[in-house]
Short mmCIF file of C-alpha atoms in Angstrom, two decimals:
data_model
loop_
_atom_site.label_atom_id
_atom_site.label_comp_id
_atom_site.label_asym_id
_atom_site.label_seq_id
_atom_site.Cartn_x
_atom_site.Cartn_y
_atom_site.Cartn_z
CA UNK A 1 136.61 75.22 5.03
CA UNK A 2 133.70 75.61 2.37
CA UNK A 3 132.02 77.48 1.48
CA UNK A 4 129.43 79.53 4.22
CA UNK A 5 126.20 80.31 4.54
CA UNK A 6 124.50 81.93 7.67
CA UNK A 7 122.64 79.64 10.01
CA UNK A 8 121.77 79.48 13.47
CA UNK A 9 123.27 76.93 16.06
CA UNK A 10 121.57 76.11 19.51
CA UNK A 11 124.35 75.61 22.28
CA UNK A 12 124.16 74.54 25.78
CA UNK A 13 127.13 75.28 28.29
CA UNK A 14 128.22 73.64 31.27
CA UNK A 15 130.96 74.58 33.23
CA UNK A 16 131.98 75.44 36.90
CA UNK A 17 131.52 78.89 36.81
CA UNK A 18 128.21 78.46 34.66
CA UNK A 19 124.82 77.29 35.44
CA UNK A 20 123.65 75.41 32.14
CA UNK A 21 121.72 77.88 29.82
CA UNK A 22 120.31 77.35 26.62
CA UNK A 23 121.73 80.22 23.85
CA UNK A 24 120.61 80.16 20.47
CA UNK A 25 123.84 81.00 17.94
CA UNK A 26 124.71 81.95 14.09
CA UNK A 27 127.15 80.15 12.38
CA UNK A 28 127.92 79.23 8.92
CA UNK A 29 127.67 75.81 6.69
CA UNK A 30 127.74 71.96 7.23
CA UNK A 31 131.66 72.59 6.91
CA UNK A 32 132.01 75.17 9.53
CA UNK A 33 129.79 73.22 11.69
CA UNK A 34 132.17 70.52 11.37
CA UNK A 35 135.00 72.95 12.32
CA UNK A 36 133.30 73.99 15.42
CA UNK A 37 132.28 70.45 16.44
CA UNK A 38 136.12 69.41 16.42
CA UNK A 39 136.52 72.68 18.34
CA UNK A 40 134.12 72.27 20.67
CA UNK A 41 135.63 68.57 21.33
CA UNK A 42 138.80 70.56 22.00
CA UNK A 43 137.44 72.88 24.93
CA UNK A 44 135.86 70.06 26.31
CA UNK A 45 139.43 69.05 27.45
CA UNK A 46 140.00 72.93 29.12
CA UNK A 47 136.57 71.91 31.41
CA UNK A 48 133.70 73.42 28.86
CA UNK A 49 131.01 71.15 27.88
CA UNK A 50 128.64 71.73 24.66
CA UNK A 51 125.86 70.44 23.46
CA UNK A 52 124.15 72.64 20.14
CA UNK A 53 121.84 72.02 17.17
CA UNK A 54 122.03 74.10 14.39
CA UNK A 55 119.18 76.01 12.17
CA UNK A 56 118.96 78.05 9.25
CA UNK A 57 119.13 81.92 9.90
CA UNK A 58 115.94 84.09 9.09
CA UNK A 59 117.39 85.99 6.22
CA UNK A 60 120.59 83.93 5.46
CA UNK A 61 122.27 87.56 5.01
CA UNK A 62 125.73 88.37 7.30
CA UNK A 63 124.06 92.00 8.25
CA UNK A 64 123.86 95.11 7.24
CA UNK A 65 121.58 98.53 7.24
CA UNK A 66 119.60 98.18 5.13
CA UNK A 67 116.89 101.16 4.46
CA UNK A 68 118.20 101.72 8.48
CA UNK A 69 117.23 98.44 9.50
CA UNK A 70 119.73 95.66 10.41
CA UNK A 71 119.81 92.17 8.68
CA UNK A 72 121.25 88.80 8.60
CA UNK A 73 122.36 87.46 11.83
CA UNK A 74 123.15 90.70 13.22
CA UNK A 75 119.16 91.25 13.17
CA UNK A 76 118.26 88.43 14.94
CA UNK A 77 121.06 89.01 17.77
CA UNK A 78 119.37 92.99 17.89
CA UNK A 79 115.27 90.98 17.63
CA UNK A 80 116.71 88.60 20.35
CA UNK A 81 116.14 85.74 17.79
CA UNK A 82 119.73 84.51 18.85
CA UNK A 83 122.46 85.64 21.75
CA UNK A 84 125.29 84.63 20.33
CA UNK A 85 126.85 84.63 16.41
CA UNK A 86 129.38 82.42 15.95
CA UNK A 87 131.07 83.54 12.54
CA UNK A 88 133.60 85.37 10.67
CA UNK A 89 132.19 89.19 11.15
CA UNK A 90 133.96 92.06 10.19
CA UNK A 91 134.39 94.20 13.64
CA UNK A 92 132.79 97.62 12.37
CA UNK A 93 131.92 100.64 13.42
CA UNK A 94 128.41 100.67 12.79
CA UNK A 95 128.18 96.93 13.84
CA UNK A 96 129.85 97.84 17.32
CA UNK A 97 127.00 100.28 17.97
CA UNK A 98 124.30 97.38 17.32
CA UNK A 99 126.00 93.96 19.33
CA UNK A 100 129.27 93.41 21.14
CA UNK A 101 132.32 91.50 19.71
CA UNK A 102 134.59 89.75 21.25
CA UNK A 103 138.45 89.63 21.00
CA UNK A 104 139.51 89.58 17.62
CA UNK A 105 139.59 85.99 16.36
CA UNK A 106 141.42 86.27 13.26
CA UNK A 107 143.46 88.72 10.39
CA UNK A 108 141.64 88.67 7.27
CA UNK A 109 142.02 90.42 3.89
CA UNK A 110 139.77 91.17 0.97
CA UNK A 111 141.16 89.74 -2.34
CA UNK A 112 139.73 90.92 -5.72
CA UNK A 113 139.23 88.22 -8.16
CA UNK A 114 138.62 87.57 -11.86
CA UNK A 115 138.56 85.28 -14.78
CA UNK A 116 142.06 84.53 -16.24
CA UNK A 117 142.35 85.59 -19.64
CA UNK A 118 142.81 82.92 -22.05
CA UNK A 119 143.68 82.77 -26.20
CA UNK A 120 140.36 81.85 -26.40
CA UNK A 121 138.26 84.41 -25.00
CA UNK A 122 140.09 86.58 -27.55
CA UNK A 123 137.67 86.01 -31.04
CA UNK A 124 138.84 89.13 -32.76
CA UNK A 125 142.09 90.24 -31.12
CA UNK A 126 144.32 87.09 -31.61
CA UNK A 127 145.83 88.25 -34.54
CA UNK A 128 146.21 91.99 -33.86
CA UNK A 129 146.70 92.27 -30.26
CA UNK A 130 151.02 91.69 -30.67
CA UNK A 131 150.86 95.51 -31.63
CA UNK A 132 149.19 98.17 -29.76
CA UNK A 133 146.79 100.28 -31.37
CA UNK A 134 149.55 103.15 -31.80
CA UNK A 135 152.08 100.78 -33.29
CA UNK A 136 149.40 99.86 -35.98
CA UNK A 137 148.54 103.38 -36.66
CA UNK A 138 152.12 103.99 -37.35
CA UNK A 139 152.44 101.23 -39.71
CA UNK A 140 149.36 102.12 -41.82
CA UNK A 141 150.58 105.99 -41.90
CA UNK A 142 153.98 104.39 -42.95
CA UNK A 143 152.88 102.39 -45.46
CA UNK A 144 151.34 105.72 -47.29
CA UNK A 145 153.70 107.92 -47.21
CA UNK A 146 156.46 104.89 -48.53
CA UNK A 147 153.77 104.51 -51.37
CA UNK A 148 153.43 108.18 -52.33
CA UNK A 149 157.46 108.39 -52.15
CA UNK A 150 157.85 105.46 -54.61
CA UNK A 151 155.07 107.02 -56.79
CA UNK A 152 156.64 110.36 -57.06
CA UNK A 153 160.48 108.71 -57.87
CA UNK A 154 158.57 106.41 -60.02
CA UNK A 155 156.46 108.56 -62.55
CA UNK A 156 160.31 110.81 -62.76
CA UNK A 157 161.67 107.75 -64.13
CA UNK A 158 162.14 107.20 -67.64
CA UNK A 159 159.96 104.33 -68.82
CA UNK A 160 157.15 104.63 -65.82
CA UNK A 161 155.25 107.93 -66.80
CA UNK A 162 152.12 105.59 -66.73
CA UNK A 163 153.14 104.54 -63.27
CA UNK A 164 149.96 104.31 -61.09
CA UNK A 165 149.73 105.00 -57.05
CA UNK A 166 147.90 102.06 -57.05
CA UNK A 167 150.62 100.29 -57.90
CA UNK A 168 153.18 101.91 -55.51
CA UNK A 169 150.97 100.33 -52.74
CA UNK A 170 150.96 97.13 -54.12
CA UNK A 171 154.63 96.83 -54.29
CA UNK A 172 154.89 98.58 -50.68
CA UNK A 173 152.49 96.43 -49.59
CA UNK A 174 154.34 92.83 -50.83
CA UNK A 175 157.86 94.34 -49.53
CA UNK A 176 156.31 94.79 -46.03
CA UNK A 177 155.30 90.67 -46.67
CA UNK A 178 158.35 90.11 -47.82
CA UNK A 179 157.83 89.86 -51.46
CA UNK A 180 159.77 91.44 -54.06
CA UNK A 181 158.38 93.12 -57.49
CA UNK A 182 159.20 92.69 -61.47
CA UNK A 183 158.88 96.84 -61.59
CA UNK A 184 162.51 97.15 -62.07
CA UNK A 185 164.14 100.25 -60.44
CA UNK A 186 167.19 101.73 -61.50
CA UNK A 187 168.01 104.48 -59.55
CA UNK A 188 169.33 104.85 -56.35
CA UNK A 189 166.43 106.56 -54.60
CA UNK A 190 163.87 103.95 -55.67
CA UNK A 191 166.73 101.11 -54.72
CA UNK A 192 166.85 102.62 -51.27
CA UNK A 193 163.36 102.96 -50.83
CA UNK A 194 162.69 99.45 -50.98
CA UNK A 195 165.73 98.53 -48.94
CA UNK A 196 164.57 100.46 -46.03
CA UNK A 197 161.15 98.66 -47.04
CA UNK A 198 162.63 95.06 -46.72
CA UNK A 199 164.34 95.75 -43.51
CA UNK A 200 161.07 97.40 -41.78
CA UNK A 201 159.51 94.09 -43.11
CA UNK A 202 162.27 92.23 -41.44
CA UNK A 203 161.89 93.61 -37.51
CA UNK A 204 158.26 94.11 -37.90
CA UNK A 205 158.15 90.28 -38.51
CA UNK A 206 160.77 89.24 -35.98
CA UNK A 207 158.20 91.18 -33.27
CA UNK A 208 155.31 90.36 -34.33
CA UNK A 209 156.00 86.23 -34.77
CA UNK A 210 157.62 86.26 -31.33
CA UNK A 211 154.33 87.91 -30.02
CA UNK A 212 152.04 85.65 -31.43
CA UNK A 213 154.12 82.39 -30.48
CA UNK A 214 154.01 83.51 -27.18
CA UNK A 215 149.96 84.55 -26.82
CA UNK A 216 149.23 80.83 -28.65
CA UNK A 217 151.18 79.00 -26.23
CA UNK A 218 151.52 80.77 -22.76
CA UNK A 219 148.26 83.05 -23.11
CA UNK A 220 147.75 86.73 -23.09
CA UNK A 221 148.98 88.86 -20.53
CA UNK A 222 147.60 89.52 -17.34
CA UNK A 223 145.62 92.45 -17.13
CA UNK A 224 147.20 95.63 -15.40
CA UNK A 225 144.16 95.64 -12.75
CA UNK A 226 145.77 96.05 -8.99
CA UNK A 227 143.54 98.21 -7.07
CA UNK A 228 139.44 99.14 -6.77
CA UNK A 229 140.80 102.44 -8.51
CA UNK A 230 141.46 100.91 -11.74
CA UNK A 231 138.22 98.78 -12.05
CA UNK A 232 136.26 102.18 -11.25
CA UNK A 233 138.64 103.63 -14.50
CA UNK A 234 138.15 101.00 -16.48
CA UNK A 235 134.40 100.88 -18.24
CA UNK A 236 134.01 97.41 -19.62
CA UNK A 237 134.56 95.82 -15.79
CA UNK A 238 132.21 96.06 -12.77
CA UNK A 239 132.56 95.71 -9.54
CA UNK A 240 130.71 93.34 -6.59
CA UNK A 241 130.58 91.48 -4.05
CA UNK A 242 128.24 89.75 -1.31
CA UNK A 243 125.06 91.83 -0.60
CA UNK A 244 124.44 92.81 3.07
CA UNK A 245 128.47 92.67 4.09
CA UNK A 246 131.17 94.88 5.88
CA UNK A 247 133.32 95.49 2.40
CA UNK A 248 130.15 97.82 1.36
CA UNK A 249 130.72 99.57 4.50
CA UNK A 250 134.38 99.78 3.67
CA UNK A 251 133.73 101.06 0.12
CA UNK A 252 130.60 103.83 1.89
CA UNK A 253 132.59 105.67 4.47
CA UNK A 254 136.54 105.35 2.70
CA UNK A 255 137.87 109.02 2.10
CA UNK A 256 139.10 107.65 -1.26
CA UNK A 257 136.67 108.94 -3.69
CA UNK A 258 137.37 105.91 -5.66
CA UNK A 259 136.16 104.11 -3.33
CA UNK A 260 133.10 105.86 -2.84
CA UNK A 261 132.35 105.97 -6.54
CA UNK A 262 132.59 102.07 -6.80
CA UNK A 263 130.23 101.88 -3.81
CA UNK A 264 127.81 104.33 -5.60
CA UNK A 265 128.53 102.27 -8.90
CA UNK A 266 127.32 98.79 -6.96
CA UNK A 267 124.40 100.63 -5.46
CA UNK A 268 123.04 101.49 -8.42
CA UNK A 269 123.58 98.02 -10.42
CA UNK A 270 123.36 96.24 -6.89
CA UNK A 271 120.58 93.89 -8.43
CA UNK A 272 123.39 92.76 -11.17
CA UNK A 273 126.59 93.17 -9.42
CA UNK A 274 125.46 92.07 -5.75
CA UNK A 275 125.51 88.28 -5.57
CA UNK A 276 124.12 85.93 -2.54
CA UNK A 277 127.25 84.22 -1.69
CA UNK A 278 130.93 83.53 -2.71
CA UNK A 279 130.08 80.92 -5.22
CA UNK A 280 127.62 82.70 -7.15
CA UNK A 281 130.04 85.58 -7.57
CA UNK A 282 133.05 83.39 -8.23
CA UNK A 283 130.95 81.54 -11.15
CA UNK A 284 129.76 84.87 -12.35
CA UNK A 285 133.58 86.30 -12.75
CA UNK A 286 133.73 83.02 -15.27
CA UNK A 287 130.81 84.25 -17.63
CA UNK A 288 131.11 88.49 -17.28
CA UNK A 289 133.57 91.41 -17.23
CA UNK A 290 133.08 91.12 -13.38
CA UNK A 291 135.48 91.64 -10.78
CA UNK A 292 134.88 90.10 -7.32
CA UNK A 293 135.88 90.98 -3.84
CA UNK A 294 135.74 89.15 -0.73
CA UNK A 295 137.29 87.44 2.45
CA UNK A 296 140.55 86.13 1.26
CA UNK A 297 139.98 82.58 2.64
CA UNK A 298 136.16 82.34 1.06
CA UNK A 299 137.96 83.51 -2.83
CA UNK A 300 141.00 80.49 -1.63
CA UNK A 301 138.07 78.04 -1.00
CA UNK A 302 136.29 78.68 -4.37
CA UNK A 303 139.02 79.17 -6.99
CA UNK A 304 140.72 76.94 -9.19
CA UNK A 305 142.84 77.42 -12.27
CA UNK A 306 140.09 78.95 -14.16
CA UNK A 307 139.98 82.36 -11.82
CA UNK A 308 143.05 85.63 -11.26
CA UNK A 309 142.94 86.32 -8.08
CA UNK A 310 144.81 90.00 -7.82
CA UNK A 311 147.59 89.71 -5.61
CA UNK A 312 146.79 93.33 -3.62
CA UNK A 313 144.61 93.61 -0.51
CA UNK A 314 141.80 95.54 -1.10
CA UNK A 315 141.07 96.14 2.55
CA UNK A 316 142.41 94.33 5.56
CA UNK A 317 139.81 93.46 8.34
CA UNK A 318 139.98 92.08 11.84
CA UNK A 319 137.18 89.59 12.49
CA UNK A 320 135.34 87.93 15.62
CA UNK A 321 132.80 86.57 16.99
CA UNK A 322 129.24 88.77 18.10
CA UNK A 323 126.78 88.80 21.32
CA UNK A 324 123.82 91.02 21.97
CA UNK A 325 124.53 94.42 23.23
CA UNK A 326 125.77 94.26 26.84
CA UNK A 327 125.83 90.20 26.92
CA UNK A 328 127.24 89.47 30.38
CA UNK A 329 128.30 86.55 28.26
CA UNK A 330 131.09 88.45 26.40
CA UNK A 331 134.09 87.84 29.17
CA UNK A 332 132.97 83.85 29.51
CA UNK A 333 133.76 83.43 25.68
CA UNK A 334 136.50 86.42 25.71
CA UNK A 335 137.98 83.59 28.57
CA UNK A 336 137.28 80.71 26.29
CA UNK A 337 139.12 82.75 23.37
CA UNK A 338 141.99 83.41 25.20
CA UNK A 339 142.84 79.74 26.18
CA UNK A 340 142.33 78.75 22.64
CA UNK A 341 145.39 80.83 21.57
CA UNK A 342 147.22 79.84 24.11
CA UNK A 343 146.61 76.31 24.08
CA UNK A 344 147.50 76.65 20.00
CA UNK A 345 143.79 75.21 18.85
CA UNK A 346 142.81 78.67 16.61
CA UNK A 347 146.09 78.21 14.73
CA UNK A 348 145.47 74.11 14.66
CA UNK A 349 142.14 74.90 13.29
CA UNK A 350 143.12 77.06 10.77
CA UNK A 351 145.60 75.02 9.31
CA UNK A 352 143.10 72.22 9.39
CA UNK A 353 140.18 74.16 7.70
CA UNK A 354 142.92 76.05 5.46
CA UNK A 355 141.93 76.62 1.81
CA UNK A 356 142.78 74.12 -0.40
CA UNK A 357 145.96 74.78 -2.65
CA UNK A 358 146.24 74.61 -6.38
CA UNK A 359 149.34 74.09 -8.53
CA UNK A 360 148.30 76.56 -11.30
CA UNK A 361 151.54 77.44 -12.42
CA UNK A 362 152.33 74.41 -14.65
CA UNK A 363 151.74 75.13 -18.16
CA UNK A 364 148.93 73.11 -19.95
CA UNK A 365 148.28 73.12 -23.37
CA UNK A 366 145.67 72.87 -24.72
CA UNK A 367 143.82 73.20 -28.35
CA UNK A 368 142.87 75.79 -30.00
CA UNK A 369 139.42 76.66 -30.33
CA UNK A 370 137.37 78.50 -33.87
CA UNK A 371 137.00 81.71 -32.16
CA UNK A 372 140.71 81.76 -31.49
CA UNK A 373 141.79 81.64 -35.34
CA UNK A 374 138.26 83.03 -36.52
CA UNK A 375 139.68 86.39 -37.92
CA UNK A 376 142.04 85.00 -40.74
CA UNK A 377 139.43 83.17 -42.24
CA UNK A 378 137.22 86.02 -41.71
CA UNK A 379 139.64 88.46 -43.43
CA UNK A 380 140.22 85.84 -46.18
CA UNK A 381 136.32 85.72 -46.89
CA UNK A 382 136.18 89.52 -46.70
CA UNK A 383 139.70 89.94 -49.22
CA UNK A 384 137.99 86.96 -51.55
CA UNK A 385 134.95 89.18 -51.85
CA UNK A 386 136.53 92.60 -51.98
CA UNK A 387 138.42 90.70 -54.83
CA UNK A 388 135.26 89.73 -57.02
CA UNK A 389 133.68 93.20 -56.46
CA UNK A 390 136.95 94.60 -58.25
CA UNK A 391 136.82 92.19 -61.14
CA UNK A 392 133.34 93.17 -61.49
CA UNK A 393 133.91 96.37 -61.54
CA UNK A 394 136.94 96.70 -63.68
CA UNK A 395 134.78 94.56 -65.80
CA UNK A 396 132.09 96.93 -66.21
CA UNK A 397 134.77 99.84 -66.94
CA UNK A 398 136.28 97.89 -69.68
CA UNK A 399 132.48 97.70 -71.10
CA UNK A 400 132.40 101.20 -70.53
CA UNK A 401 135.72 102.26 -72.25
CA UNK A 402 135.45 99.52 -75.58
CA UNK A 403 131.97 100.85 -76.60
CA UNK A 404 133.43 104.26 -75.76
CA UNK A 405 136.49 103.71 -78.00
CA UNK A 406 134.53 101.88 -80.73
CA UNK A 407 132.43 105.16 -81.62
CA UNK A 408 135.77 107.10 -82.02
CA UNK A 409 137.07 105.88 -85.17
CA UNK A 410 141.18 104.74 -85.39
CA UNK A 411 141.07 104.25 -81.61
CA UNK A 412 141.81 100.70 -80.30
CA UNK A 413 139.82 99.49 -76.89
CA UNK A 414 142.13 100.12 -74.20
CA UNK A 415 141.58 96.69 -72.25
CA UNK A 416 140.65 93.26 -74.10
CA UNK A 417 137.26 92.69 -74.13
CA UNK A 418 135.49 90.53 -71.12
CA UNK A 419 138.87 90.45 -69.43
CA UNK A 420 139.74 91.51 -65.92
CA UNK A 421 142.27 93.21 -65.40
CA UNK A 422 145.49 92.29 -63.16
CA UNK A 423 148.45 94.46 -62.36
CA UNK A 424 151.79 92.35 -62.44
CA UNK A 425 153.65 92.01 -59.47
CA UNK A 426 153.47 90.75 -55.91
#
């Protein structure tokens, strides 16, 4: 089945227990037109004979209340623009109060869906994601108080009262990359120090490497997103769906106040979040933080690899077919439904008109984008140029100090003259 959009079909019924009549009906697309034809073929064999053309609906909306007016085909059943609406509606409340449905056609759930996350939506978080954002704060507070404990044994130490802090982070620093030093430590406490320092350096990279292997060949993980509850927590998402459709109904009278928050949330964003059919919202999950939610079978129909869809219900709905209020027509089709259970054709049809399935689950590789590895190089411009600044300024203290030291008589310039200067080790 594609994907649907509300039209109007003219149908003309013969039968023994019916004189012909001309009724004008709302279906859906070309493809459910197709579906109904090969129905329609079917019933012929239980003695019903159709004949139908099909139009375009007024609005091309499902129906709602809307500023307490009714829309989409359930308007034109109420305006008598049509008797009979031959689609997938949501049996409601407020519906049943407007046009009469008959027995319940089908079981159908709404399924939220979004894009799949992929290494290369992630610009700035490839390289730093494999922690959390505790895990790094612990590091960085580790990595100070290591360097003000090596300082402190340090300047004790015979031979290191010139010892600098700045050079206790270096060297805590390279033992956390794995590099070693050419400050040579004698005592215990400083040996021990930099022991615990090289093993840290070892599990740190053990976790992190596995981490990033993974993310740059399977993908980030899925996000923990299983009910409307968390997108309604979460600020960087929103929420939507088809405008003029049952799930806002849903959402409006729940007793969740979730619920009732992410209705008010789509109400007031409903011209950015509120989309005119499945595909429109389906492409827009591909190019926002947007969640989408609708009929199972419509998300089935329009997803491919590209899209999540969440594997928890968001509502379950019973759906059928509609007639204007008090349609003596409602136990001639109620009839019709009946023998199309029986006879099997509603479960032929929907294995027929199923949604198509996709083999998502084999991994494909593919290469890495710019964006992907952008914040190394980034980092290395930024290090590069944090680099020069220090030359130039260590530069301009050397200035400083020689023609400092050269109007003091019998004292020598502490630093060579238009030299930078490096501290040795890693």
């Amino acid at each position: 089945m594609g994907l649907l959009k509300p039209c109007t079909l003219d149908i003309s019924i013969c039968s023994e227990v019916n004189s012909n009549f001309l009724m004008k009906m709302v279906p859906l697309d070309p493809t459910l037109r197709l579906c109904f034809e090969q129905s329609f073929n079917l019933l012929n064999l239980l003695g019903f004979e159709f004949r139908y053309s099909c139009r375009p609906s007024r609005d091309g909306q499902w129906g709602s209340v809307e500023d307490g007016r009714w829309t989409g085909m359930i308007k034109d059943l109420v305006d008598d623009v049509a008797d009979f609406a031959v689609a997938s509606l949501d049996i409601t409340h407020e519906r049943s109060t407007a046009i009469d449905f008959l027995l319940p056609v089908s079981r159908t759930q709404y399924r939220m869906v979004m894009k799949k996350p992929s290494t290369n939506d992630q610009t700035w978080t490839t390289f730093t994601q494999e922690f959390h954002l505790h895990v790094w704060a612990v590091l960085v507070a580790s990595i100070v108080v290591f360097a003000i404990i090596l300082y402190l044994i340090s300047i004790t130490e015979k031979g290191k009262e010139k010892f600098r802090i700045s050079d206790s982070v270096t060297i805590v620093l390279g033992a956390l990359c794995g590099q070693g030093t050419e400050v040579e430590y004698r005592r215990l406490s400083s040996r021990l120090v930099l022991l615990i320092l090289m093993l840290l350096h070892v599990v740190l990279l053990a976790h992190y490497t596995s981490n990033l292997v993974s993310a740059l060949a399977v993908g980030p993980a899925l996000p923990a997103i299983s009910s409307i509850s968390d997108v309604v927590r979460s600020s960087s998402l929103s929420l939507g769906t088809v405008r003029d459709t049952a799930p806002l109904e849903y959402l409006k009278v729940s007793p969740n106040p979730d619920y009732q928050l992410a209705y008010k949330n789509m109400m007031a964003k409903k011209d950015h979040v509120l989309v005119g059919d499945t595909l429109e919202g389906m492409q827009k999950t591909l190019k926002e933080n947007y969640i989408y939610f609708d009929t199972g079978i419509y998300v089935l129909n329009a997803a491919d690899c590209r899209h999540l869809i969440l594997p928890n219900a968001v509502f379950t709905a019973i759906t059928s077919f509609a007639l204007q209020k008090g349609s003596p027509l409602v136990p001639v089709f109620n009839q019709i439904i009946l023998k199309m259970k029986m006879t099997g054709i509603l479960h032929k049809l929907e294995q027929h008109f199923g949604p198509p399935y996709h083999n998502c689950d084999q991994t494909q590789s593919e290469a890495t984008e710019l964006a992907a590895v952008l914040t190394p190089f980034l980092l290395l411009i930024f290090v590069i140029g944090l680099s020069i600044c220090c030359c130039l300024a260590e530069h301009l203290h050397q200035e400083v100090t020689s023609t400092l030291s050269l109007k003091k008589p019998g004292i020598s310039p502490k630093y060579p003259k238009n030299a930078c200067h490096t501290t040795k080790g890693t």
